[in-house]
PDB file of C-alpha atoms and ligand atoms in Angstrom:
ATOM      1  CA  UNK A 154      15.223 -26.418 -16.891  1.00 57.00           C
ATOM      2  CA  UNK A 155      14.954 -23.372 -14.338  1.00 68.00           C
ATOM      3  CA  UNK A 156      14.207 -24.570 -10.564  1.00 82.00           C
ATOM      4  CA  UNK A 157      11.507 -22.675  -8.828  1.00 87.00           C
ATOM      5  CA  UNK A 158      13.295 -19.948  -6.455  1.00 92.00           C
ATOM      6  CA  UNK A 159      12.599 -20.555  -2.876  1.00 96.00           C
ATOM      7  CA  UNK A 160      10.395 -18.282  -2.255  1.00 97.00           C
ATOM      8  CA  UNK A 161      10.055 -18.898   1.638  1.00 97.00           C
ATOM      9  CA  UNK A 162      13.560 -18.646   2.495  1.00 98.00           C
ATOM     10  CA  UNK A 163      13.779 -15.292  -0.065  1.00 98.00           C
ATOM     11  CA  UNK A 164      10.639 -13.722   1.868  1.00 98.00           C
ATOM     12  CA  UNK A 165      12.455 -14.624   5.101  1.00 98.00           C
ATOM     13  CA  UNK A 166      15.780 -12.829   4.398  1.00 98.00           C
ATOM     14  CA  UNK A 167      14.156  -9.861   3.101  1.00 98.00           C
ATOM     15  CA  UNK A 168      12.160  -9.755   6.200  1.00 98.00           C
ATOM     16  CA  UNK A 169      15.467  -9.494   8.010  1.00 98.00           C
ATOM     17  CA  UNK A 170      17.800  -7.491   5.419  1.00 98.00           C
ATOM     18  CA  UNK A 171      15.755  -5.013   4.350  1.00 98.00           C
ATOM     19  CA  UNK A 172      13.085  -4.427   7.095  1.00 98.00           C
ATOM     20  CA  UNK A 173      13.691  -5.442  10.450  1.00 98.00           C
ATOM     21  CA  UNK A 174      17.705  -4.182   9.292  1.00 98.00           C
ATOM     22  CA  UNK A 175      16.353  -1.019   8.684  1.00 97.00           C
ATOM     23  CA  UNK A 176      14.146   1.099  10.891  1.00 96.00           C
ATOM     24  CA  UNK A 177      10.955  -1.299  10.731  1.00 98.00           C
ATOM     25  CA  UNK A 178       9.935  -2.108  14.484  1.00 98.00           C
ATOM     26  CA  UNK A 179       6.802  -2.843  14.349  1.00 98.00           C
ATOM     27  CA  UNK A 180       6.182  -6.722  15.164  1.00 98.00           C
ATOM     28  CA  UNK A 181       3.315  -7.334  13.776  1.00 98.00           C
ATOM     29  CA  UNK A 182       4.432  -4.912  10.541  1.00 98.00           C
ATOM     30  CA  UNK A 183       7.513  -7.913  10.282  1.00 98.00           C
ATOM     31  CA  UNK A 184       4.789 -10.775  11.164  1.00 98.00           C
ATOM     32  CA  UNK A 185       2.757 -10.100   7.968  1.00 98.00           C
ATOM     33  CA  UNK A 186       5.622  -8.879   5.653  1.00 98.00           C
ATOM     34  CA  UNK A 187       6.564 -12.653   6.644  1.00 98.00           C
ATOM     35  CA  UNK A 188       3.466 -14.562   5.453  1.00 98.00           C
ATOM     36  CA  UNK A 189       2.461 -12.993   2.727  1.00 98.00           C
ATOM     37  CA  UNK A 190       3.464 -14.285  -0.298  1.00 98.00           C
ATOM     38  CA  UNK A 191       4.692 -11.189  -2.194  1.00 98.00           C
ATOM     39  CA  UNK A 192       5.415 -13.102  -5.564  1.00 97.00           C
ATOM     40  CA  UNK A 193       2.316 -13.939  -5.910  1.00 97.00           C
ATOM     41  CA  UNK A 194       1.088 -10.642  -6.867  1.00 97.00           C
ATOM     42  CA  UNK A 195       3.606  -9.805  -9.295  1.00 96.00           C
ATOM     43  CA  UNK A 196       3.382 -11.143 -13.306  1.00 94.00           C
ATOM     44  CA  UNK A 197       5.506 -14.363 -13.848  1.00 92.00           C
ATOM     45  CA  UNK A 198       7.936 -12.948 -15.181  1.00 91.00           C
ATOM     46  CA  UNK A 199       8.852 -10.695 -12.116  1.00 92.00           C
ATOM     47  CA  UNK A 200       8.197 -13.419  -9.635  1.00 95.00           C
ATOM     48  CA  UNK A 201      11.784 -14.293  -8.879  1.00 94.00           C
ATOM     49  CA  UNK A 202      12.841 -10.477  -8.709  1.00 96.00           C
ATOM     50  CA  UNK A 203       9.552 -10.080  -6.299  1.00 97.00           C
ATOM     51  CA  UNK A 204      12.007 -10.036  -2.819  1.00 98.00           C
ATOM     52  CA  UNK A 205      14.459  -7.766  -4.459  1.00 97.00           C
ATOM     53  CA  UNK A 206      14.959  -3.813  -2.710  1.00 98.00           C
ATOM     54  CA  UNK A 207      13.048  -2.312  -5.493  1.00 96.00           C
ATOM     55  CA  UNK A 208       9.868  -1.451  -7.200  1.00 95.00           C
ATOM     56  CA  UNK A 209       8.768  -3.921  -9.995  1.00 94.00           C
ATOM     57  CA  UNK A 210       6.267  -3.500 -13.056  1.00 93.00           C
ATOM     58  CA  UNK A 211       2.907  -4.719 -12.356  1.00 91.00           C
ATOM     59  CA  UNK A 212       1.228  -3.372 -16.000  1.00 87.00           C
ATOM     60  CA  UNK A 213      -0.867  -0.366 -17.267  1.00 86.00           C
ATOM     61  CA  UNK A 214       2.258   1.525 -16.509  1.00 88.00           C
ATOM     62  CA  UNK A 215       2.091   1.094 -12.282  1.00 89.00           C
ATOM     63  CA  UNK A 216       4.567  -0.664 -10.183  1.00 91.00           C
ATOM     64  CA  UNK A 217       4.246  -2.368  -6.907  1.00 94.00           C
ATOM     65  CA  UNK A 218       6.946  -0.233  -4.350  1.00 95.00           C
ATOM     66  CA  UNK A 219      10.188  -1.742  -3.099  1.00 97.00           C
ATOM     67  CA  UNK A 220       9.327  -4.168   0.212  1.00 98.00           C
ATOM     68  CA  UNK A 221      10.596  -1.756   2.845  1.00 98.00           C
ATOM     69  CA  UNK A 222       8.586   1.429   1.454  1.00 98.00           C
ATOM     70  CA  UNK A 223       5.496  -0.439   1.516  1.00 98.00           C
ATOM     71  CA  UNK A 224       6.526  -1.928   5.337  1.00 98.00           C
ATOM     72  CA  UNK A 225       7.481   1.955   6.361  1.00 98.00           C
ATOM     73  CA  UNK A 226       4.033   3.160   5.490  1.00 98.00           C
ATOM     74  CA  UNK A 227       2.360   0.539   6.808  1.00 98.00           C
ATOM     75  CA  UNK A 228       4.206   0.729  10.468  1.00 98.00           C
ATOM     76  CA  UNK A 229       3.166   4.795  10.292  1.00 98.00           C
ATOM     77  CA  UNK A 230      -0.721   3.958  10.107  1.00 98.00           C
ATOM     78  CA  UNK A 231      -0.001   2.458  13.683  1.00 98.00           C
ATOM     79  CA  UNK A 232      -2.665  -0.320  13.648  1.00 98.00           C
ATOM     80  CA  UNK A 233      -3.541  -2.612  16.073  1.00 98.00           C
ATOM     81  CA  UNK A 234      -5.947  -4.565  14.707  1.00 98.00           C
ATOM     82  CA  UNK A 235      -9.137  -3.552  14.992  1.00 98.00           C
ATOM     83  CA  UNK A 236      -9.341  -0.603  12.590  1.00 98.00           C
ATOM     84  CA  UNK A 237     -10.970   0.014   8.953  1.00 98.00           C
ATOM     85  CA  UNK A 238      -8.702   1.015   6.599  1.00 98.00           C
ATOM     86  CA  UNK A 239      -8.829   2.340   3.421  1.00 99.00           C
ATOM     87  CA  UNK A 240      -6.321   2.509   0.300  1.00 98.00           C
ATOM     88  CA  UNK A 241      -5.782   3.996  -2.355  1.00 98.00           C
ATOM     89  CA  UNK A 242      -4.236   2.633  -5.511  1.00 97.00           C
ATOM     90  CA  UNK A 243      -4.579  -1.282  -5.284  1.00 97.00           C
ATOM     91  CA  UNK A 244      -2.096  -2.368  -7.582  1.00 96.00           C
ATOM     92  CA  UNK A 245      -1.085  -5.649  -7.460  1.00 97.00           C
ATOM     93  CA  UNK A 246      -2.933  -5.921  -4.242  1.00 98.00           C
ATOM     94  CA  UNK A 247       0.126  -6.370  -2.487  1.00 98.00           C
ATOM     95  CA  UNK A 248      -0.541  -3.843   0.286  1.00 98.00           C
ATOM     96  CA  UNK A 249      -4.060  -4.288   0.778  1.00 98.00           C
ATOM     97  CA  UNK A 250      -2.696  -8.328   1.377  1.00 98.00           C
ATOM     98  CA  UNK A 251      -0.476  -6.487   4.377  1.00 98.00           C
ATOM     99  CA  UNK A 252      -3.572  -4.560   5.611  1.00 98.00           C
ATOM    100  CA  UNK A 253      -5.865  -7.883   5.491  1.00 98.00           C
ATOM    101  CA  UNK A 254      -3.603  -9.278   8.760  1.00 98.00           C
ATOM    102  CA  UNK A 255      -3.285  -5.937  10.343  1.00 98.00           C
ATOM    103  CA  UNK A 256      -6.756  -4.486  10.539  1.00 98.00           C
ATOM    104  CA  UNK A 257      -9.913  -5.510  10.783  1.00 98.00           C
ATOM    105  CA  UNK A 258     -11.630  -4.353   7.561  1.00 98.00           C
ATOM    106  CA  UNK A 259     -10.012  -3.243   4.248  1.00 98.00           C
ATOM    107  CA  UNK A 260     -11.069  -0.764   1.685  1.00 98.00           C
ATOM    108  CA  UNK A 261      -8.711  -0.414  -1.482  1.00 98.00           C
ATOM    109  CA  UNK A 262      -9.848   1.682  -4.746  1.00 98.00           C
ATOM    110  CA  UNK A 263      -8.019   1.402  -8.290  1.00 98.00           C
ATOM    111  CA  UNK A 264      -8.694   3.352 -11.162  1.00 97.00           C
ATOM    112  CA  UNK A 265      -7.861   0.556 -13.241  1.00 96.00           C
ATOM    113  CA  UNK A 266     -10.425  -2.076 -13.741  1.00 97.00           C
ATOM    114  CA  UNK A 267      -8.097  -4.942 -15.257  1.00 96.00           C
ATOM    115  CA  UNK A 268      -5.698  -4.668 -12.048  1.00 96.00           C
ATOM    116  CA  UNK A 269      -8.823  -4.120  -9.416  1.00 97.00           C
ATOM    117  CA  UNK A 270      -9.563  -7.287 -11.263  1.00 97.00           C
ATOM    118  CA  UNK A 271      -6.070  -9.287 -10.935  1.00 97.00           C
ATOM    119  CA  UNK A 272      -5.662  -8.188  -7.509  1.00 97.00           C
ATOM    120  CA  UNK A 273      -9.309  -9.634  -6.358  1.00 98.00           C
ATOM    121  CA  UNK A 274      -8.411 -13.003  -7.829  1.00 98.00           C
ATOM    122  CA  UNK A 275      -5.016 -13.144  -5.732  1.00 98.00           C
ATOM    123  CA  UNK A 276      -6.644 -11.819  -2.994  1.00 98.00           C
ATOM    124  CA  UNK A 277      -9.355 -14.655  -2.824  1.00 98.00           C
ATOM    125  CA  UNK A 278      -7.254 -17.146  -3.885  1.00 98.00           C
ATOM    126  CA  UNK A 279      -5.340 -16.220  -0.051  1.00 98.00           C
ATOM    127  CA  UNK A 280      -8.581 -16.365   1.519  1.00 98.00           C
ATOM    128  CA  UNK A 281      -8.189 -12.875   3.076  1.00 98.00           C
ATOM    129  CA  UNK A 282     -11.827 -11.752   2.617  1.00 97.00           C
ATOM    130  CA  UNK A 283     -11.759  -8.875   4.800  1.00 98.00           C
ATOM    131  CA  UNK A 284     -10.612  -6.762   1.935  1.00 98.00           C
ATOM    132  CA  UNK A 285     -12.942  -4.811  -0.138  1.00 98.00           C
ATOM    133  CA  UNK A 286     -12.469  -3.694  -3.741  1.00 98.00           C
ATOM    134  CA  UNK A 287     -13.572  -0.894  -5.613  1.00 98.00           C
ATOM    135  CA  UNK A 288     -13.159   0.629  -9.043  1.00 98.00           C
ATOM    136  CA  UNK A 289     -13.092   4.218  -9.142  1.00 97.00           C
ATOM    137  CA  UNK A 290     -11.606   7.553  -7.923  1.00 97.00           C
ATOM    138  CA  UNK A 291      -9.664   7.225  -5.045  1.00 98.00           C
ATOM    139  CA  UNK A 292      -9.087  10.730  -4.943  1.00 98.00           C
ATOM    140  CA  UNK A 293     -12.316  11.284  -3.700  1.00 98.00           C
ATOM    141  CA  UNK A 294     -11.811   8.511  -0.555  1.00 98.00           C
ATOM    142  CA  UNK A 295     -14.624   6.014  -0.270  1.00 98.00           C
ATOM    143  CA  UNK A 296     -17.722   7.644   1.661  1.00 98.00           C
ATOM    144  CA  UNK A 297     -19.620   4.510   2.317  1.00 98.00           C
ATOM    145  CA  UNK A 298     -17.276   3.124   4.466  1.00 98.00           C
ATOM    146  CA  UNK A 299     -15.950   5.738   6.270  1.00 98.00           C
ATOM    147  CA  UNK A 300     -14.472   7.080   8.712  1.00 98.00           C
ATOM    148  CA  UNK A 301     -11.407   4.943   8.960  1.00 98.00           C
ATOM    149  CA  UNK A 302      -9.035   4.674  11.380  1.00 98.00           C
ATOM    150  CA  UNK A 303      -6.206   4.526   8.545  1.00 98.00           C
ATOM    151  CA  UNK A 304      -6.175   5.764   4.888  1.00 99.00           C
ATOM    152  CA  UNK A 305      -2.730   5.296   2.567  1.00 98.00           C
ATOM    153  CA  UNK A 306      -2.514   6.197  -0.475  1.00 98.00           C
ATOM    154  CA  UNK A 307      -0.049   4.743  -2.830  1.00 97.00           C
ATOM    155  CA  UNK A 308      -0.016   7.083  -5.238  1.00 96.00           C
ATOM    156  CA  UNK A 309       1.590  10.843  -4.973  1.00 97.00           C
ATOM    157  CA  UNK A 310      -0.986  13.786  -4.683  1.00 97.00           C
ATOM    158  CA  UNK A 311      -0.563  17.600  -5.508  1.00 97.00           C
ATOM    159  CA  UNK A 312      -1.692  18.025  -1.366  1.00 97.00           C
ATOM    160  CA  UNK A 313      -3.571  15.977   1.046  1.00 98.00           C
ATOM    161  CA  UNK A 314      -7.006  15.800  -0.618  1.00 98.00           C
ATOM    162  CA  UNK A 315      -9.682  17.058   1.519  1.00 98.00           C
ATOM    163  CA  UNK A 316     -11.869  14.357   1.052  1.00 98.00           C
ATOM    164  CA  UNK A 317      -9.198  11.725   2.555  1.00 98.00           C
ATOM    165  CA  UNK A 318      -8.812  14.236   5.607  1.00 98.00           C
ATOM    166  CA  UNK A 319     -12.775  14.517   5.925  1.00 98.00           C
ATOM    167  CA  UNK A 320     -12.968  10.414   6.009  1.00 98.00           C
ATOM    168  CA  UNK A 321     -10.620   9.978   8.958  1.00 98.00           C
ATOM    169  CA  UNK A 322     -11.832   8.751  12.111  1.00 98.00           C
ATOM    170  CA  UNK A 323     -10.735  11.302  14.848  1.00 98.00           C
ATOM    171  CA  UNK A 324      -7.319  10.040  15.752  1.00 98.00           C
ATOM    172  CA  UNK A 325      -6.595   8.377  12.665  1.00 98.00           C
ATOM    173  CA  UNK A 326      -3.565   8.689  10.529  1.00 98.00           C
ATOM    174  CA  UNK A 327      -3.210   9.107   6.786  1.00 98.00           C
ATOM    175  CA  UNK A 328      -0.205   8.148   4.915  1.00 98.00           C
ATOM    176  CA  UNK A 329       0.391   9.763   1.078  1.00 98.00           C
ATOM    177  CA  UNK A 330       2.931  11.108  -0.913  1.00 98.00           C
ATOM    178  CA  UNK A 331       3.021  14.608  -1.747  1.00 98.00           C
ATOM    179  CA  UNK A 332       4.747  16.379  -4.511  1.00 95.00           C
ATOM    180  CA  UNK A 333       5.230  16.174  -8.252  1.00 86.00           C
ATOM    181  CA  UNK A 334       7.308  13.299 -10.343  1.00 79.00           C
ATOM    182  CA  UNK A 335      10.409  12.781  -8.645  1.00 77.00           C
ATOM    183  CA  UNK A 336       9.983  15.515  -6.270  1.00 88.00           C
ATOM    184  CA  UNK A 337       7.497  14.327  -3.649  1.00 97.00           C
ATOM    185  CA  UNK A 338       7.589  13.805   0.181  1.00 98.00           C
ATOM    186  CA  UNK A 339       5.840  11.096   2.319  1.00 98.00           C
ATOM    187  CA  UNK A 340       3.764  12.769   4.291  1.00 98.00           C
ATOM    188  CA  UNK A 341       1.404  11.445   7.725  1.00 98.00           C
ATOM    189  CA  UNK A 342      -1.236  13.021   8.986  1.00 98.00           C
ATOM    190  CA  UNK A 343      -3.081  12.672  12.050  1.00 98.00           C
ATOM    191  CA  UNK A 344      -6.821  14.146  12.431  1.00 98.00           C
ATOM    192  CA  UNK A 345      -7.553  15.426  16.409  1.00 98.00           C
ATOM    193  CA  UNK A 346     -11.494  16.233  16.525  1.00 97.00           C
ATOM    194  CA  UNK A 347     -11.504  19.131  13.112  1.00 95.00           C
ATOM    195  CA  UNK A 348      -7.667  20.152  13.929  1.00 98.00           C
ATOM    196  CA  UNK A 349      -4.636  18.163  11.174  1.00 98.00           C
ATOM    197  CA  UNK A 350      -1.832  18.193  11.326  1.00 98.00           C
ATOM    198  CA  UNK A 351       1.186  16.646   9.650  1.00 98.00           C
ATOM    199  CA  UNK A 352       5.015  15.700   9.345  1.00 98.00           C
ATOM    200  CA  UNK A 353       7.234  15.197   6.805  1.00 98.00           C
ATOM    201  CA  UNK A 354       8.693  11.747   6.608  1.00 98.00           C
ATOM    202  CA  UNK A 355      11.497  10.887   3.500  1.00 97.00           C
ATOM    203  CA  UNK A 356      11.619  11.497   0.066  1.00 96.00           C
ATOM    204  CA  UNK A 357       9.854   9.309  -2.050  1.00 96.00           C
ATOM    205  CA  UNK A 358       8.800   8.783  -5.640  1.00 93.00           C
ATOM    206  CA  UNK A 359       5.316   7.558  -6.766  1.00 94.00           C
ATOM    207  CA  UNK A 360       3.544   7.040  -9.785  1.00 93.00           C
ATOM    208  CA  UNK A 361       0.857  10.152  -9.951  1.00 94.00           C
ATOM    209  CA  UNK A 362      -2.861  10.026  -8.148  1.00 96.00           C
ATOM    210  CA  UNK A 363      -5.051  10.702 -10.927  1.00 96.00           C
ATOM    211  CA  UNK A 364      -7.946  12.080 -10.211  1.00 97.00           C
ATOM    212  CA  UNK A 365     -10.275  14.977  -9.250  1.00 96.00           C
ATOM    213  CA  UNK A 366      -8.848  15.801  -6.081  1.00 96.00           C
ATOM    214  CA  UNK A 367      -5.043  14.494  -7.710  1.00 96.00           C
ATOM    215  CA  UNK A 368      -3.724  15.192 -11.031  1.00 94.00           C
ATOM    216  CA  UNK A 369      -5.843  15.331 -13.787  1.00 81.00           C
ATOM    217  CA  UNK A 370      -5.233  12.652 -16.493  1.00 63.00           C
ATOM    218  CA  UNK A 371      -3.083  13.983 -19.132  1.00 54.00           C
TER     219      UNK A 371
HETATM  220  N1  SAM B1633      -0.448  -0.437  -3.520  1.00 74.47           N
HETATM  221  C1  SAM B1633      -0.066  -1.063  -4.745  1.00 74.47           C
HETATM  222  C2  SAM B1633       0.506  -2.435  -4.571  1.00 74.47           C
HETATM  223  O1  SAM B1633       0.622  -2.906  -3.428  1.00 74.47           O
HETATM  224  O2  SAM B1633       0.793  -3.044  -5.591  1.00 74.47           O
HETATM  225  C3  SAM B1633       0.866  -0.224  -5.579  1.00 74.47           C
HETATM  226  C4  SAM B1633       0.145   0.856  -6.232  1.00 74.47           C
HETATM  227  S1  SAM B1633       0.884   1.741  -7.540  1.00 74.47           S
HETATM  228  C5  SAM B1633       2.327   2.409  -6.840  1.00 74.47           C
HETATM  229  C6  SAM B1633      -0.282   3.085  -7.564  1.00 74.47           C
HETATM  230  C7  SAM B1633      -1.658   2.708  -8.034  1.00 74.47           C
HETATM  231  O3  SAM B1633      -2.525   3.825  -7.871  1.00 74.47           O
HETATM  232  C8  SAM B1633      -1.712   2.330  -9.510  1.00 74.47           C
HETATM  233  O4  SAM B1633      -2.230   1.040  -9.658  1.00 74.47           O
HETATM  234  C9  SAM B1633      -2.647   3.398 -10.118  1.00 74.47           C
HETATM  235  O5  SAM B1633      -3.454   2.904 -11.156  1.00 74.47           O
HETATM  236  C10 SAM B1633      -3.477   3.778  -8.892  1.00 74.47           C
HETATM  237  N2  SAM B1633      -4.145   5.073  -8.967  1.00 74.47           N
HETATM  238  C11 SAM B1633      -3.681   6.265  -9.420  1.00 74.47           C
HETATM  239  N3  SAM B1633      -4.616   7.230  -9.259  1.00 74.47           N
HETATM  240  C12 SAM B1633      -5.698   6.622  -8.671  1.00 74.47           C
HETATM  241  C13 SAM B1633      -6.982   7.082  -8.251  1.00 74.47           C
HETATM  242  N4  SAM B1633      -7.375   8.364  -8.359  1.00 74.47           N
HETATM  243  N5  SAM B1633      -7.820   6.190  -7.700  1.00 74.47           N
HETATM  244  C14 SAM B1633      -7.472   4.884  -7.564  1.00 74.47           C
HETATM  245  N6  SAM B1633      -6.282   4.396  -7.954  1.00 74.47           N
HETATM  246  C15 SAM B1633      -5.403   5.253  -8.495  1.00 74.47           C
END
């Protein structure tokens, strides 16, 4: 017989080893890395490798990103609560689950149907019905809803597509990673009336954005 992990007191230390350890400041970044229940959105038989410092499989060849990358991006969107956000690459749902207590209103696309699917069912099942999901090209942003205060994307991108640029709210920040396989660079970029800029943040290494404005499908 295999006890059930504690998954509290797991979530709790790696709140404190590998965030707030590290170079994640942001309270309210720490608050909801605390309550939500990351092993939940991961297939059973990840769930008691869900706190570990890495990425996991999450099927159809994608993986949800180790706990502090997804808590880094987050704390560079810089939201306060109010905002509309909008992802890109659902996943598991995982992030969008992070978004849900940190902004107002939540957007996430996914090109595939049966995890858009997986991560609505989690997602409802936490009650956190300000999320929105869509099935589709996330290259392309998500018109209807825009501008937003914050996009991420959590998938890597040849360059910052200019339809996610177009969608940000003046003053708003959008979080991607740029670059080819193993070779790509999170990247933020913040929108001033028509004038972007960016900076370069750490290395990083994403599954590929597919997608008009991404890479095509092979
Ligand atoms: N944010 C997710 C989470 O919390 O589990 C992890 C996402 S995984 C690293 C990247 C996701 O982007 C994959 O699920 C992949 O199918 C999706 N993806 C890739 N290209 C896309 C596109 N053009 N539009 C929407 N989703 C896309």
């Amino acid at each position: 017989m295999f006890r059930r992990p504690d998954f509290d007191a797991l979530r709790e230390e790696m709140v404190r080893q590998q965030l707030a350890a590290r170079d994640i400041r942001d309270e309210r970044v720490l608050a909801a890395a605390h309550v939500v229940p990351r092993h939940r959105f991961v297939p059973r038989r990840e769930q008691r490798s869900a706190y570990q410092d890495r990425p996991l499989r999450i099927g159809r060849g994608q993986t949800i990103s180790q706990p502090y990358l997804v808590a880094l991006m987050t704390q560079l969107l810089e939201l306060k609560g109010r905002e509309r956000v909008l992802e890109i690459g659902t996943g598991s749902g995982y992030q969008a689950a992070l978004l849900a207590h940190l902004a107002a209103e939540v957007h996430t696309i996914e090109r595939h149907a049966s995890l858009a699917e997986r991560a609505r069912q989690v997602l409802a099942e936490l009650a956190l019905d300000n999320v929105h999901i869509h099935i589709g090209d996330g290259s392309l942003g998500w018109p209807d809803a825009a501008p937003y205060e914050g996009i991420i994307a959590t998938a890597g991108a040849p360059r910052a597509p200019q339809a996610l640029l177009d969608q940000l709210a003046d003053g708003g920040r959008l979080v991607l990673p740029v670059g080819a396989g193993t070779r790509q660079t999170l990247q933020r970029w913040r929108r001033d009336g028509n004038q972007f800029t960016h900076e370069d943040i750490v290395p990083v290494a994403f599954v590929p954005l597919i997608g008009e404005q991404g890479w095509y499908a092979p």
